[in-house]
Amino acid sequence: MTETLQNLLIRRIQKTGPISLTEFMAEALHNKNFGYYATRDPIGFLGDFTTAPEISQIFGELIGLWILNAHQQQEIDGPLCLVELGPGRGTLMSDILRVLLKFENIEELLEVHLVETNPILRQLQHKLLGNLKVLWHDDLSTLPDQPWFLVANEFLDTLPVTQLIKNGDRWTERLIDYDLARGHFFWTSSGSTSRLSLLISDQVSSKAPDNALLEFSPATLGIFKTIADNTSKKGGAALLIDYGYLKPNFKSSIQAVHDHKMVDPLSNPGTNDISCHVDFQSILHESQFFEINFHGPIPQGDFLISMGINERAERLKHGSSIQQINDIDIAVKRLTAREEMGKLFKVIGLTPKNSPTPLGFMD
Ligand code: SAH
């Protein structure tokens, strides 16, 4: 029998019992041999999903402007370290660089650091950006000891979460088991109270109905803390953009996408993009423990409009064909309209304590 991720997970469940969602996500996305992000380019028309930088070059150009402005507001000795987490096909970084490289003398200051685990996407990034000084990292631990000008678009949603479910007055962990007779994975829950329930306030717990679900992502908070710590100690700035919620709605946010369609997250592990909505409230809460200025979360539409997406689109339209003008209008609408990406996607910014409010976050 050829080995598959499904068989590997079934054997593990048979040996040690139901597994956590964190473990299921980590294997389905990152298993070295079968993980979704280890084995393919998932982005774009031929992939499973499309992201903002792939919709329009304006998205990355405005972020380039944001970074440039944040850099100019600080006195930084040494290199300009551009960092991107989960750079996908390299499109966002390439659009950012097009803006930055318009400024004289910037090229010799530039260092590009990409945190990327996917070997296929690394190759695409290399093709697009390889003429500059680019370094790849498996995680944030090897990033330089310098101020970072960091961006992450649709990265946090890929990080594993733990789900707790309310049973009577207890919160137990939601786990994944396998039904051999029917041949599919299914949700179950640990019999005992989860230690993570200590993090749930009495106020939230008493409001939660039976079977309410809460999500925790220690991986997301860990990465946020690393960025916040660096910003507070060294300076720099960060922009994190993702879909997510400001208040938990007691429902599961896990979703899986294959070929641009929603599928069951537990089906065919390793072949679907599995993600969860980002819990922005927990990030906001964590930000209080750092000496930084925290901006947002604000809706992506508001951010892009404040950054000048409409004006930039008008300029791009000059000299364009009717078809191109139409494409630009459609792209701007997709990125900003509330019923499309404009509201669900949110933006947060981190800048050093006492620095001026950055572009895009002013009222
Ligand atoms: N930012 C890009 C791609 C988003 S898809 C865009 O907007 O188009 C998620 C990206 O994160 C991919 O590049 C994927 O390979 C990368 N990724 C996912 N999990 C990761 C992890 N744990 N560490 C580093 N990169 C990861």
Short mmCIF file of C-alpha atoms and ligand atoms in Angstrom, two decimals:
data_model
loop_
_atom_site.label_atom_id
_atom_site.label_comp_id
_atom_site.label_asym_id
_atom_site.label_seq_id
_atom_site.Cartn_x
_atom_site.Cartn_y
_atom_site.Cartn_z
CA MET A 1 0.00 0.00 0.00
CA THR A 2 1.42 3.42 -0.90
CA GLU A 3 1.85 5.66 2.09
CA THR A 4 -0.53 8.63 2.38
CA LEU A 5 -1.00 11.28 5.02
CA GLN A 6 -4.45 9.86 5.70
CA ASN A 7 -2.94 6.42 6.54
CA LEU A 8 -0.23 7.97 8.65
CA LEU A 9 -2.81 9.89 10.71
CA ILE A 10 -5.09 6.85 11.01
CA ARG A 11 -2.21 4.76 12.40
CA ARG A 12 -1.35 7.50 14.88
CA ILE A 13 -4.97 7.72 16.07
CA GLN A 14 -5.15 3.93 16.42
CA LYS A 15 -1.98 3.92 18.52
CA THR A 16 -2.54 6.89 20.82
CA GLY A 17 -6.17 7.95 20.44
CA PRO A 18 -7.83 11.04 18.93
CA ILE A 19 -5.49 13.87 17.93
CA SER A 20 -5.76 17.62 18.50
CA LEU A 21 -6.73 20.04 15.73
CA THR A 22 -3.30 21.63 16.14
CA GLU A 23 -1.65 18.33 15.27
CA PHE A 24 -4.04 17.65 12.40
CA MET A 25 -3.42 21.12 10.91
CA ALA A 26 0.33 20.93 11.37
CA GLU A 27 0.50 17.58 9.55
CA ALA A 28 -2.04 18.46 6.85
CA LEU A 29 -0.25 21.72 6.05
CA HIS A 30 3.41 21.03 6.80
CA ASN A 31 4.18 17.30 6.83
CA LYS A 32 7.53 17.15 4.98
CA ASN A 33 6.35 14.58 2.44
CA PHE A 34 2.60 15.13 2.15
CA GLY A 35 1.78 18.54 3.70
CA TYR A 36 -0.26 20.97 1.62
CA TYR A 37 2.33 23.74 1.93
CA ALA A 38 5.26 21.39 1.37
CA THR A 39 4.15 20.03 -1.96
CA ARG A 40 2.58 22.67 -4.22
CA ASP A 41 1.97 26.25 -5.28
CA PRO A 42 -1.56 26.76 -3.93
CA ILE A 43 -2.12 30.34 -5.09
CA GLY A 44 -3.85 31.80 -8.15
CA PHE A 45 -6.23 30.68 -10.85
CA LEU A 46 -4.60 27.25 -11.22
CA GLY A 47 -4.24 26.81 -7.47
CA ASP A 48 -6.86 26.70 -4.74
CA PHE A 49 -7.23 30.35 -3.69
CA THR A 50 -6.34 33.91 -4.73
CA THR A 51 -4.89 36.57 -2.47
CA ALA A 52 -4.94 40.39 -2.49
CA PRO A 53 -1.49 40.89 -4.07
CA GLU A 54 -2.50 38.55 -6.89
CA ILE A 55 -5.65 40.61 -7.50
CA SER A 56 -3.90 43.92 -8.10
CA GLN A 57 -0.39 45.40 -8.07
CA ILE A 58 -1.87 48.43 -6.26
CA PHE A 59 -2.18 46.41 -3.03
CA GLY A 60 1.60 45.87 -2.78
CA GLU A 61 2.43 49.35 -4.03
CA LEU A 62 0.40 50.94 -1.23
CA ILE A 63 2.11 48.71 1.31
CA GLY A 64 5.45 49.78 -0.18
CA LEU A 65 4.42 53.37 0.43
CA TRP A 66 3.42 52.51 4.00
CA ILE A 67 6.82 50.94 4.69
CA LEU A 68 8.69 53.81 3.09
CA ASN A 69 6.79 56.31 5.22
CA ALA A 70 7.35 54.31 8.43
CA HIS A 71 11.08 54.08 7.61
CA GLN A 72 11.32 57.82 6.97
CA GLN A 73 9.70 58.55 10.34
CA GLN A 74 12.54 56.79 12.17
CA GLU A 75 16.26 57.28 12.32
CA ILE A 76 17.63 53.90 11.38
CA ASP A 77 21.35 53.29 11.15
CA GLY A 78 22.25 50.26 9.13
CA PRO A 79 20.33 48.24 6.58
CA LEU A 80 16.66 48.54 5.72
CA CYS A 81 15.52 45.00 6.59
CA LEU A 82 12.35 44.16 4.73
CA VAL A 83 10.78 41.03 6.19
CA GLU A 84 7.83 39.11 4.80
CA LEU A 85 6.15 36.16 6.49
CA GLY A 86 4.63 33.66 4.05
CA PRO A 87 5.48 35.55 0.83
CA GLY A 88 3.54 33.21 -1.48
CA ARG A 89 4.56 33.73 -5.10
CA GLY A 90 6.68 36.78 -4.20
CA THR A 91 4.21 39.16 -5.83
CA LEU A 92 3.63 41.37 -2.78
CA MET A 93 7.35 41.82 -2.12
CA SER A 94 7.99 42.53 -5.79
CA ASP A 95 5.32 45.28 -5.80
CA ILE A 96 6.69 46.73 -2.54
CA LEU A 97 10.20 46.80 -4.01
CA ARG A 98 9.05 48.56 -7.19
CA VAL A 99 7.99 51.49 -5.00
CA LEU A 100 11.06 51.48 -2.75
CA LEU A 101 13.56 51.19 -5.58
CA LYS A 102 12.29 54.45 -7.09
CA PHE A 103 14.25 56.15 -4.32
CA GLU A 104 17.91 56.76 -4.91
CA ASN A 105 20.47 55.01 -2.71
CA ILE A 106 17.89 52.68 -1.23
CA GLU A 107 19.09 49.61 -3.09
CA GLU A 108 22.39 49.40 -1.22
CA LEU A 109 20.55 49.68 2.12
CA LEU A 110 18.03 46.95 1.27
CA GLU A 111 18.04 43.45 2.70
CA VAL A 112 15.07 41.20 1.96
CA HIS A 113 14.26 38.42 4.45
CA LEU A 114 11.57 35.91 3.54
CA VAL A 115 10.15 33.47 6.09
CA GLU A 116 8.87 30.63 3.95
CA THR A 117 8.66 26.86 4.43
CA ASN A 118 7.30 25.89 1.00
CA PRO A 119 10.16 24.79 -1.31
CA ILE A 120 8.09 25.32 -4.47
CA LEU A 121 7.10 28.86 -3.50
CA ARG A 122 10.71 29.58 -2.50
CA GLN A 123 11.72 28.83 -6.08
CA LEU A 124 9.09 31.20 -7.47
CA GLN A 125 10.21 33.88 -5.03
CA HIS A 126 13.81 33.35 -6.11
CA LYS A 127 12.87 33.78 -9.77
CA LEU A 128 11.04 37.02 -9.09
CA LEU A 129 13.37 38.62 -6.53
CA GLY A 130 16.69 36.81 -6.93
CA ASN A 131 18.54 39.81 -8.41
CA LEU A 132 18.43 41.51 -5.00
CA LYS A 133 19.95 40.56 -1.67
CA VAL A 134 17.38 37.99 -0.48
CA LEU A 135 17.70 35.54 2.40
CA TRP A 136 15.23 32.77 3.23
CA HIS A 137 14.33 31.64 6.75
CA ASP A 138 12.36 28.65 8.07
CA ASP A 139 11.00 30.73 10.97
CA LEU A 140 11.53 34.08 12.72
CA SER A 141 14.32 32.86 14.99
CA THR A 142 17.05 33.48 12.39
CA LEU A 143 15.92 36.97 11.34
CA PRO A 144 18.63 39.64 11.79
CA ASP A 145 19.17 41.51 15.01
CA GLN A 146 17.95 44.75 13.39
CA PRO A 147 14.73 46.79 13.15
CA TRP A 148 12.31 44.92 10.88
CA PHE A 149 9.96 46.48 8.37
CA LEU A 150 7.68 43.50 8.29
CA VAL A 151 4.57 42.52 6.38
CA ALA A 152 2.41 39.39 6.48
CA ASN A 153 -0.64 38.94 4.30
CA GLU A 154 -2.80 35.84 4.82
CA PHE A 155 -0.06 34.22 6.90
CA LEU A 156 -1.53 34.13 10.41
CA ASP A 157 -4.63 32.27 9.20
CA THR A 158 -2.46 29.28 8.27
CA LEU A 159 -1.20 28.79 11.84
CA PRO A 160 -2.64 25.90 13.88
CA VAL A 161 -5.40 26.51 16.43
CA THR A 162 -6.80 24.60 19.38
CA GLN A 163 -10.58 24.50 19.78
CA LEU A 164 -12.36 24.18 23.12
CA ILE A 165 -16.01 23.18 23.32
CA LYS A 166 -18.39 23.87 26.20
CA ASN A 167 -19.97 20.77 27.71
CA GLY A 168 -22.21 21.79 30.62
CA ASP A 169 -19.97 23.88 32.85
CA ARG A 170 -16.72 22.42 31.48
CA TRP A 171 -14.57 23.31 28.48
CA THR A 172 -13.08 20.25 26.80
CA GLU A 173 -10.76 20.11 23.80
CA ARG A 174 -12.20 19.32 20.38
CA LEU A 175 -10.28 16.38 18.92
CA ILE A 176 -10.23 14.38 15.70
CA ASP A 177 -10.89 10.63 15.54
CA TYR A 178 -11.21 8.18 12.65
CA ASP A 179 -14.20 5.95 11.90
CA LEU A 180 -12.74 2.78 10.35
CA ALA A 181 -16.11 1.30 9.35
CA ARG A 182 -17.28 4.42 7.50
CA GLY A 183 -13.81 5.48 6.40
CA HIS A 184 -13.69 9.09 7.50
CA PHE A 185 -12.28 11.41 10.16
CA PHE A 186 -14.78 12.88 12.62
CA TRP A 187 -14.87 15.41 15.43
CA THR A 188 -14.94 14.25 19.03
CA SER A 189 -13.89 15.81 22.30
CA SER A 190 -11.55 15.02 25.17
CA GLY A 191 -13.44 13.78 28.21
CA SER A 192 -11.56 16.01 30.62
CA THR A 193 -11.44 19.76 31.20
CA SER A 194 -8.76 21.45 29.11
CA ARG A 195 -6.07 23.41 30.90
CA LEU A 196 -6.55 26.17 28.31
CA SER A 197 -9.97 26.81 29.85
CA LEU A 198 -8.12 28.70 32.60
CA LEU A 199 -7.72 31.46 30.00
CA ILE A 200 -11.47 31.88 29.57
CA SER A 201 -12.91 34.63 31.76
CA ASP A 202 -16.01 33.90 33.89
CA GLN A 203 -17.81 36.63 31.97
CA VAL A 204 -17.22 34.92 28.60
CA SER A 205 -17.85 31.46 30.00
CA SER A 206 -21.19 32.37 31.54
CA LYS A 207 -22.37 33.99 28.28
CA ALA A 208 -21.41 30.95 26.19
CA PRO A 209 -24.25 28.56 25.32
CA ASP A 210 -23.82 24.79 25.52
CA ASN A 211 -21.62 23.47 22.67
CA ALA A 212 -20.12 26.95 22.25
CA LEU A 213 -16.69 26.84 20.70
CA LEU A 214 -13.63 28.98 21.42
CA GLU A 215 -10.37 29.01 19.48
CA PHE A 216 -6.82 29.60 20.71
CA SER A 217 -3.74 29.96 18.60
CA PRO A 218 -0.58 29.95 20.71
CA ALA A 219 1.40 29.90 17.43
CA THR A 220 -0.19 33.17 16.28
CA LEU A 221 0.38 34.85 19.64
CA GLY A 222 3.97 33.54 19.74
CA ILE A 223 4.74 35.12 16.38
CA PHE A 224 2.98 38.34 17.33
CA LYS A 225 5.04 38.54 20.54
CA THR A 226 8.29 38.07 18.61
CA ILE A 227 7.38 40.94 16.26
CA ALA A 228 6.16 43.19 19.08
CA ASP A 229 9.30 42.51 21.11
CA ASN A 230 11.56 43.39 18.18
CA THR A 231 9.59 46.57 17.39
CA SER A 232 9.70 47.71 21.01
CA LYS A 233 13.44 47.09 21.42
CA LYS A 234 14.84 47.98 18.00
CA GLY A 235 12.21 50.02 16.14
CA GLY A 236 10.91 49.26 12.66
CA ALA A 237 7.26 48.67 11.82
CA ALA A 238 4.90 45.82 10.99
CA LEU A 239 1.71 45.43 9.02
CA LEU A 240 -0.37 42.28 9.49
CA ILE A 241 -3.33 41.68 7.20
CA ASP A 242 -5.74 38.76 7.45
CA TYR A 243 -9.32 37.66 7.70
CA GLY A 244 -10.57 37.40 11.21
CA TYR A 245 -12.90 38.51 13.97
CA LEU A 246 -12.88 41.09 16.73
CA LYS A 247 -15.12 39.14 19.09
CA PRO A 248 -15.52 35.36 19.29
CA ASN A 249 -18.93 34.20 18.04
CA PHE A 250 -18.65 30.77 19.73
CA LYS A 251 -18.51 28.99 16.38
CA SER A 252 -15.74 27.08 14.63
CA SER A 253 -13.91 29.21 12.05
CA ILE A 254 -11.94 26.38 10.50
CA GLN A 255 -12.34 26.20 6.75
CA ALA A 256 -10.81 24.27 3.88
CA VAL A 257 -10.56 25.27 0.26
CA HIS A 258 -9.80 23.16 -2.78
CA ASP A 259 -9.89 24.44 -6.33
CA HIS A 260 -11.56 27.70 -5.15
CA LYS A 261 -14.41 25.78 -3.45
CA MET A 262 -15.13 25.13 0.23
CA VAL A 263 -14.63 21.50 1.27
CA ASP A 264 -14.78 19.51 4.53
CA PRO A 265 -11.60 20.39 6.51
CA LEU A 266 -11.25 16.78 7.66
CA SER A 267 -11.41 15.29 4.15
CA ASN A 268 -8.25 14.27 2.25
CA PRO A 269 -5.68 15.87 4.60
CA GLY A 270 -2.73 17.35 2.70
CA THR A 271 -4.72 18.25 -0.42
CA ASN A 272 -6.79 21.20 0.87
CA ASP A 273 -5.82 24.60 2.19
CA ILE A 274 -6.95 24.56 5.82
CA SER A 275 -7.13 27.84 7.69
CA CYS A 276 -8.84 29.55 10.61
CA HIS A 277 -10.02 33.11 11.07
CA VAL A 278 -7.58 35.20 13.11
CA ASP A 279 -8.67 36.11 16.63
CA PHE A 280 -7.74 39.82 16.57
CA GLN A 281 -9.05 40.34 20.09
CA SER A 282 -6.39 38.04 21.53
CA ILE A 283 -3.69 39.89 19.57
CA LEU A 284 -4.98 43.25 20.79
CA HIS A 285 -4.94 41.91 24.34
CA GLU A 286 -1.35 40.68 23.97
CA SER A 287 -0.20 44.03 22.55
CA GLN A 288 -0.73 45.72 25.93
CA PHE A 289 2.28 43.92 27.34
CA PHE A 290 4.70 45.60 24.93
CA GLU A 291 6.06 49.13 24.68
CA ILE A 292 4.71 49.72 21.20
CA ASN A 293 2.07 51.74 19.40
CA PHE A 294 -0.63 49.37 18.20
CA HIS A 295 -2.93 50.46 15.37
CA GLY A 296 -6.20 48.87 14.31
CA PRO A 297 -7.59 46.36 13.68
CA ILE A 298 -9.29 48.29 10.89
CA PRO A 299 -11.11 46.89 7.87
CA GLN A 300 -8.87 46.35 4.83
CA GLY A 301 -11.21 48.50 2.72
CA ASP A 302 -10.80 51.51 5.06
CA PHE A 303 -7.03 51.04 5.16
CA LEU A 304 -6.64 50.87 1.38
CA ILE A 305 -8.93 53.84 0.77
CA SER A 306 -7.05 55.89 3.33
CA MET A 307 -3.77 54.85 1.63
CA GLY A 308 -5.12 56.23 -1.67
CA ILE A 309 -6.24 53.14 -3.61
CA ASN A 310 -8.84 55.11 -5.60
CA GLU A 311 -6.40 57.84 -6.62
CA ARG A 312 -3.76 55.27 -7.59
CA ALA A 313 -6.34 53.34 -9.63
CA GLU A 314 -7.32 56.52 -11.51
CA ARG A 315 -3.69 57.17 -12.38
CA LEU A 316 -3.21 53.60 -13.61
CA LYS A 317 -6.25 53.95 -15.82
CA HIS A 318 -4.65 56.78 -17.88
CA GLY A 319 -3.63 55.32 -21.22
CA SER A 320 -5.24 51.94 -20.45
CA SER A 321 -7.62 50.06 -22.71
CA ILE A 322 -11.32 49.76 -21.85
CA GLN A 323 -10.70 46.14 -20.83
CA GLN A 324 -7.82 47.19 -18.53
CA ILE A 325 -9.91 49.99 -17.00
CA ASN A 326 -12.66 47.49 -16.31
CA ASP A 327 -10.16 45.06 -14.73
CA ILE A 328 -8.80 47.80 -12.45
CA ASP A 329 -12.33 48.72 -11.31
CA ILE A 330 -13.16 45.08 -10.57
CA ALA A 331 -9.90 44.59 -8.63
CA VAL A 332 -10.41 47.72 -6.50
CA LYS A 333 -13.94 46.62 -5.71
CA ARG A 334 -12.78 43.13 -4.70
CA LEU A 335 -10.17 44.55 -2.36
CA THR A 336 -12.29 47.25 -0.75
CA ALA A 337 -16.03 46.46 -0.96
CA ARG A 338 -17.51 45.46 2.38
CA GLU A 339 -19.29 42.45 0.87
CA GLU A 340 -15.98 41.24 -0.66
CA MET A 341 -12.58 41.53 1.07
CA GLY A 342 -13.05 45.03 2.46
CA LYS A 343 -14.58 44.18 5.81
CA LEU A 344 -13.69 40.57 6.67
CA PHE A 345 -10.01 41.28 6.10
CA LYS A 346 -8.47 43.47 8.78
CA VAL A 347 -5.21 45.34 9.14
CA ILE A 348 -3.10 45.93 12.23
CA GLY A 349 0.02 48.02 12.45
CA LEU A 350 2.86 48.06 14.97
CA THR A 351 5.21 51.00 15.35
CA PRO A 352 7.62 52.07 18.11
CA LYS A 353 6.26 53.79 21.20
CA ASN A 354 5.73 57.54 20.76
CA SER A 355 6.08 57.45 16.99
CA PRO A 356 3.50 59.33 14.90
CA THR A 357 0.35 57.54 13.70
CA PRO A 358 1.34 55.80 10.49
CA LEU A 359 -0.40 56.24 7.14
CA GLY A 360 -3.64 54.37 6.70
CA PHE A 361 -4.62 54.44 10.38
CA MET A 362 -5.44 58.14 10.73
CA ASP A 363 -9.11 58.97 11.24
N1 SAH B 1 1.29 36.28 1.46
C1 SAH B 1 1.04 35.57 0.23
C2 SAH B 1 0.73 34.09 0.42
C3 SAH B 1 -0.33 33.71 1.41
S1 SAH B 1 -0.53 31.93 1.52
C4 SAH B 1 -0.04 36.27 -0.54
O1 SAH B 1 -0.69 37.15 0.02
O2 SAH B 1 -0.23 35.94 -1.71
C5 SAH B 1 0.42 31.53 2.95
C6 SAH B 1 1.91 31.62 2.77
O3 SAH B 1 2.52 31.28 4.01
C7 SAH B 1 2.53 30.69 1.76
O4 SAH B 1 3.64 31.32 1.19
C8 SAH B 1 2.96 29.50 2.62
O5 SAH B 1 3.89 28.67 2.01
C9 SAH B 1 3.47 30.22 3.84
N2 SAH B 1 3.45 29.48 5.11
C10 SAH B 1 2.40 28.80 5.62
N3 SAH B 1 2.72 28.35 6.85
C11 SAH B 1 3.98 28.75 7.10
C12 SAH B 1 4.86 28.58 8.21
N4 SAH B 1 4.50 27.93 9.30
N5 SAH B 1 6.09 29.15 8.14
C13 SAH B 1 6.46 29.86 7.04
N6 SAH B 1 5.67 30.04 5.95
C14 SAH B 1 4.46 29.48 5.98
#
